[in-house]
Short mmCIF file of C-alpha atoms and ligand atoms in Angstrom, two decimals:
data_model
loop_
_atom_site.label_atom_id
_atom_site.label_comp_id
_atom_site.label_asym_id
_atom_site.label_seq_id
_atom_site.Cartn_x
_atom_site.Cartn_y
_atom_site.Cartn_z
CA MET T 1 28.46 -31.03 9.17
CA LEU T 2 25.10 -32.68 8.73
CA ASP T 3 24.28 -34.25 5.40
CA ASN T 4 21.21 -33.11 3.51
CA TYR T 5 19.16 -36.07 4.69
CA HIS T 6 19.69 -35.17 8.35
CA LEU T 7 19.26 -31.45 7.70
CA ASN T 8 15.86 -32.25 6.17
CA GLN T 9 14.92 -34.08 9.32
CA LEU T 10 15.37 -30.94 11.40
CA ALA T 11 12.91 -28.82 9.49
CA GLU T 12 9.60 -30.33 10.51
CA PRO T 13 10.12 -30.57 14.28
CA LEU T 14 11.63 -27.07 14.26
CA LEU T 15 8.69 -25.57 12.39
CA ALA T 16 6.13 -27.34 14.58
CA TRP T 17 7.94 -26.14 17.69
CA PHE T 18 8.07 -22.57 16.36
CA VAL T 19 4.32 -22.49 15.78
CA ASP T 20 3.81 -23.08 19.50
CA HIS T 21 6.77 -21.22 20.96
CA ALA T 22 7.38 -18.11 18.83
CA ARG T 23 7.58 -15.08 21.08
CA VAL T 24 5.36 -12.14 20.27
CA LEU T 25 7.81 -9.48 19.03
CA PRO T 26 7.01 -6.13 17.45
CA TRP T 27 8.87 -6.89 14.21
CA ARG T 28 7.04 -10.17 13.82
CA GLU T 29 3.62 -8.58 13.78
CA ARG T 30 4.07 -6.96 10.37
CA PRO T 31 7.03 -8.66 8.69
CA GLU T 32 7.44 -6.04 6.00
CA PRO T 33 10.89 -5.74 4.38
CA TYR T 34 11.85 -2.38 5.93
CA ARG T 35 10.70 -3.45 9.40
CA VAL T 36 12.55 -6.77 9.17
CA TRP T 37 15.68 -4.94 8.02
CA VAL T 38 15.66 -2.46 10.90
CA SER T 39 15.05 -5.20 13.47
CA GLU T 40 17.80 -7.44 12.13
CA ILE T 41 20.39 -4.66 12.14
CA MET T 42 19.43 -3.69 15.69
CA LEU T 43 19.42 -7.30 16.89
CA GLN T 44 22.95 -7.88 15.62
CA GLN T 45 24.33 -5.99 18.55
CA THR T 46 21.69 -6.01 21.27
CA ARG T 47 19.36 -8.38 23.13
CA VAL T 48 15.72 -8.67 22.06
CA GLU T 49 14.31 -7.05 25.21
CA ALA T 50 16.70 -4.11 24.97
CA VAL T 51 15.96 -3.60 21.26
CA LYS T 52 12.17 -3.28 21.63
CA PRO T 53 11.99 0.37 22.80
CA TYR T 54 14.64 1.48 20.29
CA TYR T 55 12.80 -0.30 17.52
CA GLU T 56 9.45 1.33 18.33
CA ARG T 57 11.04 4.78 18.58
CA PHE T 58 13.00 4.36 15.34
CA LEU T 59 9.98 3.14 13.36
CA LYS T 60 7.83 5.95 14.69
CA ALA T 61 10.36 8.59 13.65
CA LEU T 62 11.38 6.89 10.38
CA PRO T 63 8.47 4.73 9.23
CA ASP T 64 9.81 3.84 5.79
CA VAL T 65 12.88 3.69 3.58
CA ALA T 66 12.32 7.20 2.20
CA ALA T 67 12.19 8.69 5.70
CA LEU T 68 15.43 6.92 6.64
CA ALA T 69 17.11 8.10 3.44
CA ALA T 70 16.17 11.73 4.16
CA CYS T 71 16.89 11.79 7.90
CA PRO T 72 19.42 14.44 9.00
CA GLU T 73 22.59 12.84 10.39
CA ASP T 74 22.26 14.33 13.90
CA GLN T 75 18.71 12.99 14.28
CA LEU T 76 19.78 9.59 12.98
CA MET T 77 22.62 9.37 15.49
CA LYS T 78 20.26 10.43 18.27
CA LEU T 79 17.76 7.71 17.31
CA TRP T 80 20.56 5.15 17.43
CA GLU T 81 22.11 6.47 20.64
CA GLY T 82 22.50 3.62 23.12
CA LEU T 83 22.69 0.89 20.47
CA GLY T 84 26.34 1.55 19.58
CA TYR T 85 28.09 0.51 16.34
CA TYR T 86 26.99 3.72 14.65
CA ASN T 87 28.44 2.65 11.31
CA ARG T 88 25.59 0.19 11.01
CA VAL T 89 22.96 2.90 10.94
CA ARG T 90 25.11 5.05 8.66
CA ASN T 91 25.31 2.13 6.25
CA MET T 92 21.55 1.61 6.56
CA GLN T 93 21.02 5.18 5.49
CA LYS T 94 23.34 4.80 2.49
CA ALA T 95 21.43 1.65 1.52
CA ALA T 96 18.13 3.50 2.01
CA VAL T 97 19.29 6.19 -0.44
CA THR T 98 20.09 3.48 -3.01
CA VAL T 99 16.73 1.77 -2.43
CA THR T 100 14.93 5.09 -2.84
CA GLU T 101 16.77 5.94 -6.05
CA GLU T 102 16.91 2.52 -7.68
CA TYR T 103 14.00 0.52 -6.29
CA ASP T 104 11.31 3.10 -5.68
CA GLY T 105 11.73 2.92 -1.92
CA VAL T 106 11.04 -0.82 -1.60
CA LEU T 107 13.80 -3.27 -0.69
CA PRO T 108 14.25 -5.64 -3.65
CA ALA T 109 12.74 -9.13 -3.41
CA ASP T 110 16.03 -10.55 -4.64
CA TYR T 111 18.74 -12.03 -2.41
CA GLY T 112 21.60 -11.01 -4.75
CA LYS T 113 20.36 -7.42 -5.02
CA LEU T 114 19.90 -7.17 -1.26
CA LEU T 115 23.51 -8.30 -0.83
CA GLU T 116 24.70 -5.42 -3.00
CA LEU T 117 23.25 -2.85 -0.58
CA LYS T 118 25.61 -1.15 1.85
CA GLY T 119 25.83 -2.90 5.21
CA ILE T 120 23.73 -5.89 4.19
CA GLY T 121 25.64 -9.16 4.46
CA SER T 122 24.50 -12.69 3.82
CA TYR T 123 22.74 -13.03 7.18
CA THR T 124 20.66 -9.85 6.85
CA ALA T 125 19.94 -10.44 3.16
CA GLY T 126 18.78 -13.96 4.05
CA ALA T 127 16.58 -12.71 6.88
CA ILE T 128 14.88 -10.03 4.74
CA ALA T 129 14.49 -12.27 1.69
CA SER T 130 13.02 -15.17 3.66
CA ILE T 131 10.94 -13.43 6.33
CA ALA T 132 9.55 -10.61 4.22
CA TYR T 133 9.42 -12.30 0.80
CA GLY T 134 9.37 -16.05 1.48
CA ILE T 135 12.48 -16.67 -0.63
CA PRO T 136 14.22 -19.96 0.32
CA VAL T 137 17.60 -18.64 1.48
CA PRO T 138 19.19 -19.21 4.89
CA ALA T 139 20.10 -16.58 7.50
CA VAL T 140 23.17 -18.06 9.14
CA ASP T 141 24.32 -16.37 12.32
CA GLY T 142 25.89 -17.57 15.56
CA ASN T 143 22.60 -19.16 16.64
CA VAL T 144 22.36 -21.33 13.55
CA LEU T 145 26.02 -22.33 13.71
CA ARG T 146 25.68 -23.23 17.37
CA ILE T 147 22.58 -25.36 16.82
CA LEU T 148 23.90 -27.17 13.75
CA THR T 149 27.36 -27.89 15.15
CA ARG T 150 25.74 -29.27 18.29
CA VAL T 151 23.24 -31.40 16.41
CA ALA T 152 26.06 -32.77 14.24
CA ALA T 153 28.64 -32.81 17.09
CA ASP T 154 30.93 -30.98 14.67
CA ASP T 155 33.95 -29.29 16.24
CA THR T 156 35.03 -27.22 13.21
CA ASP T 157 36.02 -23.66 14.13
CA ILE T 158 32.83 -21.67 13.45
CA MET T 159 34.83 -18.44 13.04
CA LYS T 160 36.16 -19.76 9.72
CA GLN T 161 34.42 -18.03 6.82
CA SER T 162 34.79 -21.18 4.73
CA PHE T 163 32.72 -23.13 7.27
CA ARG T 164 30.00 -20.47 7.39
CA SER T 165 29.86 -20.41 3.57
CA ALA T 166 29.58 -24.21 3.46
CA VAL T 167 26.71 -24.14 6.00
CA GLU T 168 24.95 -21.42 3.98
CA ALA T 169 25.28 -23.44 0.79
CA GLN T 170 24.01 -26.62 2.43
CA LEU T 171 21.09 -24.96 4.21
CA GLY T 172 20.17 -23.08 1.03
CA GLU T 173 19.99 -26.31 -0.92
CA MET T 174 17.91 -27.93 1.80
CA MET T 175 15.50 -24.98 1.89
CA ARG T 176 15.03 -24.93 -1.87
CA GLU T 177 14.11 -28.60 -1.90
CA LEU T 178 12.16 -28.72 1.33
CA THR T 179 8.55 -29.86 1.33
CA VAL T 180 6.52 -29.73 4.50
CA PRO T 181 3.13 -31.32 5.18
CA GLU T 182 0.21 -29.19 4.10
CA GLU T 183 -1.32 -29.01 7.59
CA LEU T 184 1.95 -27.62 8.99
CA ARG T 185 2.41 -25.13 6.16
CA ARG T 186 -1.10 -23.78 6.69
CA VAL T 187 -0.45 -22.77 10.31
CA LEU T 188 2.66 -20.76 9.46
CA ARG T 189 2.26 -17.02 9.05
CA ASP T 190 1.51 -16.35 5.37
CA GLU T 191 2.38 -20.03 4.80
CA ASN T 192 5.95 -18.80 4.59
CA VAL T 193 8.15 -21.85 5.22
CA PRO T 194 11.60 -20.24 4.62
CA GLY T 195 10.76 -17.27 6.86
CA ALA T 196 9.45 -19.51 9.63
CA LEU T 197 12.41 -21.89 9.41
CA ASN T 198 14.99 -19.12 9.74
CA GLN T 199 13.09 -17.54 12.60
CA ALA T 200 12.68 -20.91 14.29
CA MET T 201 16.47 -21.33 14.30
CA MET T 202 16.92 -17.82 15.71
CA GLU T 203 14.30 -18.51 18.36
CA LEU T 204 15.70 -21.90 19.34
CA GLY T 205 19.17 -20.38 19.63
CA ALA T 206 17.90 -17.52 21.78
CA THR T 207 15.67 -19.48 24.13
CA VAL T 208 16.65 -23.18 24.20
CA CYS T 209 20.03 -23.92 22.63
CA VAL T 210 21.41 -20.84 24.37
CA PRO T 211 24.90 -19.38 23.94
CA ASN T 212 25.70 -18.92 27.62
CA GLY T 213 25.17 -21.69 30.13
CA ALA T 214 23.69 -25.11 29.62
CA PRO T 215 21.26 -25.65 26.73
CA LEU T 216 17.74 -26.66 27.74
CA CYS T 217 17.88 -29.96 25.89
CA GLU T 218 14.80 -31.40 27.56
CA GLN T 219 12.72 -28.65 25.92
CA CYS T 220 14.38 -28.95 22.51
CA PRO T 221 12.48 -30.22 19.46
CA LEU T 222 15.79 -31.51 18.05
CA ALA T 223 16.75 -33.50 21.14
CA SER T 224 16.23 -36.91 19.57
CA LEU T 225 18.44 -35.93 16.59
CA CYS T 226 21.20 -34.19 18.52
CA GLU T 227 24.60 -35.90 18.59
CA ALA T 228 26.13 -33.49 21.10
CA ARG T 229 23.31 -34.18 23.52
CA ARG T 230 23.84 -37.90 23.07
CA ALA T 231 27.57 -37.56 23.64
CA GLY T 232 27.23 -35.04 26.49
CA THR T 233 29.41 -32.52 24.62
CA ALA T 234 26.91 -29.71 24.01
CA LEU T 235 28.70 -27.33 26.36
CA GLU T 236 31.98 -27.81 24.48
CA LEU T 237 30.40 -26.72 21.19
CA PRO T 238 30.54 -24.69 19.07
CA HIS T 239 34.29 -24.57 18.78
CA LYS T 240 35.72 -21.09 18.29
CA ALA T 241 39.43 -20.39 17.90
CA ALA T 242 40.63 -17.91 20.53
CA PRO T 243 40.34 -14.35 19.20
CA LYS T 244 43.40 -12.11 18.95
CA ALA T 245 44.13 -10.25 22.18
CA ARG T 246 42.76 -6.69 22.27
CA ARG T 247 45.13 -3.76 22.21
CA ILE T 248 45.01 -1.84 25.49
CA GLU T 249 45.06 1.90 24.94
CA PRO T 250 45.30 4.60 27.61
CA VAL T 251 42.98 7.56 26.95
CA THR T 252 42.62 10.87 28.79
CA VAL T 253 39.09 12.30 28.80
CA VAL T 254 38.56 15.95 29.75
CA LEU T 255 35.17 17.41 30.61
CA ALA T 256 35.98 21.06 30.00
CA GLU T 257 33.21 23.35 31.32
CA ASP T 258 33.03 27.07 30.62
CA ALA T 259 31.67 29.90 32.80
CA GLU T 260 28.15 29.36 31.35
CA GLY T 261 28.07 25.67 32.31
CA ARG T 262 28.59 24.47 28.74
CA PHE T 263 30.86 21.55 27.88
CA LEU T 264 33.39 21.36 25.12
CA LEU T 265 32.72 18.69 22.53
CA GLN T 266 34.92 17.67 19.65
CA GLN T 267 33.97 15.73 16.57
CA ARG T 268 35.88 12.57 15.78
CA PRO T 269 37.45 12.05 12.35
CA GLU T 270 35.23 10.91 9.49
CA LYS T 271 36.88 7.50 9.38
CA GLY T 272 37.89 4.94 11.99
CA LEU T 273 36.71 4.26 15.50
CA LEU T 274 33.44 6.08 16.41
CA ALA T 275 33.71 7.92 13.08
CA GLY T 276 32.17 11.37 13.01
CA LEU T 277 30.65 11.16 16.49
CA TRP T 278 30.95 13.80 19.19
CA GLN T 279 33.02 13.27 22.31
CA PRO T 280 34.48 15.25 25.22
CA LEU T 281 37.96 16.55 24.60
CA LEU T 282 40.31 13.60 24.70
CA TRP T 283 43.76 12.34 23.95
CA GLU T 284 44.17 8.77 22.79
CA GLY T 285 47.25 6.72 23.60
CA GLU T 286 48.17 8.87 26.60
CA ALA T 287 47.36 8.85 30.31
CA LEU T 288 48.03 12.51 31.10
CA SER T 289 48.64 14.01 34.55
CA ALA T 290 46.61 17.03 35.72
CA GLU T 291 49.56 19.33 34.91
CA GLU T 292 49.89 17.87 31.42
CA VAL T 293 46.13 18.31 30.83
CA CYS T 294 46.33 21.98 31.84
CA ALA T 295 49.30 22.50 29.54
CA ARG T 296 47.40 20.91 26.62
CA LEU T 297 44.35 23.07 27.35
CA GLU T 298 46.41 26.21 27.50
CA ALA T 299 47.93 25.36 24.13
CA LEU T 300 44.34 25.32 22.82
CA GLY T 301 43.66 28.77 24.32
CA LEU T 302 41.73 27.45 27.34
CA ALA T 303 42.69 28.59 30.86
CA CYS T 304 42.79 25.86 33.49
CA GLU T 305 40.93 27.53 36.39
CA GLY T 306 40.31 24.36 38.41
CA ILE T 307 40.91 20.69 37.72
CA GLU T 308 39.58 17.58 39.47
CA PRO T 309 40.23 13.95 38.64
CA LEU T 310 37.23 11.77 37.70
CA PRO T 311 36.96 8.02 38.31
CA ALA T 312 38.86 5.84 35.85
CA ALA T 313 36.72 3.91 33.36
CA LYS T 314 37.19 1.45 30.56
CA HIS T 315 35.39 0.64 27.35
CA ILE T 316 35.84 -2.44 25.21
CA PHE T 317 35.63 -2.21 21.43
CA SER T 318 36.09 -5.28 19.26
CA HIS T 319 39.87 -4.84 18.83
CA ILE T 320 40.80 -2.16 21.36
CA GLU T 321 40.19 -1.59 25.01
CA TRP T 322 40.24 2.00 26.20
CA ARG T 323 41.53 2.55 29.74
CA MET T 324 40.28 6.03 30.47
CA SER T 325 41.45 8.52 33.07
CA GLY T 326 39.19 11.54 33.34
CA TYR T 327 39.36 15.13 34.52
CA SER T 328 36.75 17.76 35.11
CA VAL T 329 38.16 21.19 34.30
CA CYS T 330 36.74 24.73 34.64
CA VAL T 331 38.10 26.78 31.78
CA GLY T 332 36.32 30.14 32.21
CA SER T 333 35.20 31.86 29.03
CA ALA T 334 36.89 31.08 25.77
CA GLU T 335 36.32 30.46 22.08
CA ALA T 336 35.87 26.81 21.17
CA PRO T 337 39.10 25.49 19.58
CA ALA T 338 39.01 24.34 15.94
CA GLY T 339 36.86 21.23 15.45
CA CYS T 340 35.07 21.76 18.79
CA VAL T 341 31.79 23.31 19.94
CA TRP T 342 30.41 24.45 23.26
CA ALA T 343 27.26 22.48 24.09
CA SER T 344 24.76 23.31 26.84
CA ARG T 345 23.29 20.47 28.88
CA GLU T 346 20.08 20.81 26.87
CA GLN T 347 21.97 20.52 23.59
CA LEU T 348 23.81 17.50 24.96
CA GLN T 349 20.49 15.88 25.66
CA ASN T 350 18.74 16.72 22.42
CA GLU T 351 21.24 17.40 19.67
CA TYR T 352 24.57 15.70 20.19
CA THR T 353 25.08 11.95 20.37
CA LEU T 354 27.76 10.79 22.75
CA PRO T 355 28.87 7.17 22.23
CA GLY T 356 28.40 4.62 25.01
CA ALA T 357 32.19 4.61 25.51
CA PHE T 358 31.70 7.72 27.65
CA LYS T 359 28.97 6.23 29.82
CA ALA T 360 31.04 6.71 32.97
CA TYR T 361 31.14 10.48 32.37
CA LYS T 362 27.60 11.08 31.19
CA LYS T 363 26.20 11.81 34.65
CA LYS T 364 28.73 14.60 35.10
CA LEU T 365 27.54 15.98 31.74
CA GLY T 366 23.95 15.97 32.95
CA LEU T 367 22.94 13.01 30.76
FE1 SF4 Q 401 20.99 -27.66 21.55
FE2 SF4 Q 401 20.38 -29.52 23.38
FE3 SF4 Q 401 18.75 -29.06 21.32
FE4 SF4 Q 401 21.10 -30.27 20.95
S1 SF4 Q 401 19.36 -31.04 22.13
S2 SF4 Q 401 20.24 -28.65 19.70
S3 SF4 Q 401 22.36 -29.19 22.44
S4 SF4 Q 401 19.26 -27.64 22.98
#
């Protein structure tokens, strides 16, 4: 990696570039701790443009930590619907309860205490501490690792936790000791150097030293310092060891509709994949035939009055890939089996949150 001397050299051109090139983003307008937190959690899984409407809607419904802590689970899931990774918002709520009880509803201005909160790792703690409070701590994510390994032409595997920790330690030391010229400091928002430096890295990684395709080196403020650019190896970096192959799992999805046009939903277990979320009736690990589906439904007390196959679909989770075969089944009138509910189309729209894994079947459900 870069030594401290070279790391120091990055700071000034990066900050000066950020002053001129920072995009106007809703969470940048008022960088308050809660708003920074929400934006960072949302941005971990989704592109900036896609996050904007979710962010506005979330902040309008839950404008502060206390509102998040008190939000009913169904409403919270609905506000997060479309962003995926529902555990992240569940963890945010647990952290919000802690912040309400222990810190009077204000996220602590302390990196170590932020790290103790549920769902807040070193990146998010660094982002909140630096952007909202001006504390000199780094926020190291894929963008930062990409930029730094390119500038240093370092081919260490960036998936190694030991490498990430070493980068955090080095950047942290650099930030604590960094001095920037007064005229540059004055043009930064709130004269917040750590916040601007972390955001400058995020911005450069998102718009110039991009993850997909060729980096725009001719527009880069670090071009004259960048070893990978000099060596023509930018596209080969960062180095990432190949991830483990995903497990392929067959899944049978059944849209069971009763005589009143309601659909049967079942709630997933409290732990594991898509924990606690609602889904159509389904069987994991099995690609069932129409006859087998009818037999399973009958065992649940549901008559199979008509069955039609639906198009196959797939959904990729981090470690598993679902290969889904689907059926639409009319089941007449019946009690909902244990763990299931009948949901009208209106309830599906307003009350229940169906994960994105079922995107291919949402139209059929009127969503
Ligand atoms: Fe990335 Fe190119 Fe800038 Fe190097 S010069 S940091 S490769 S954009």
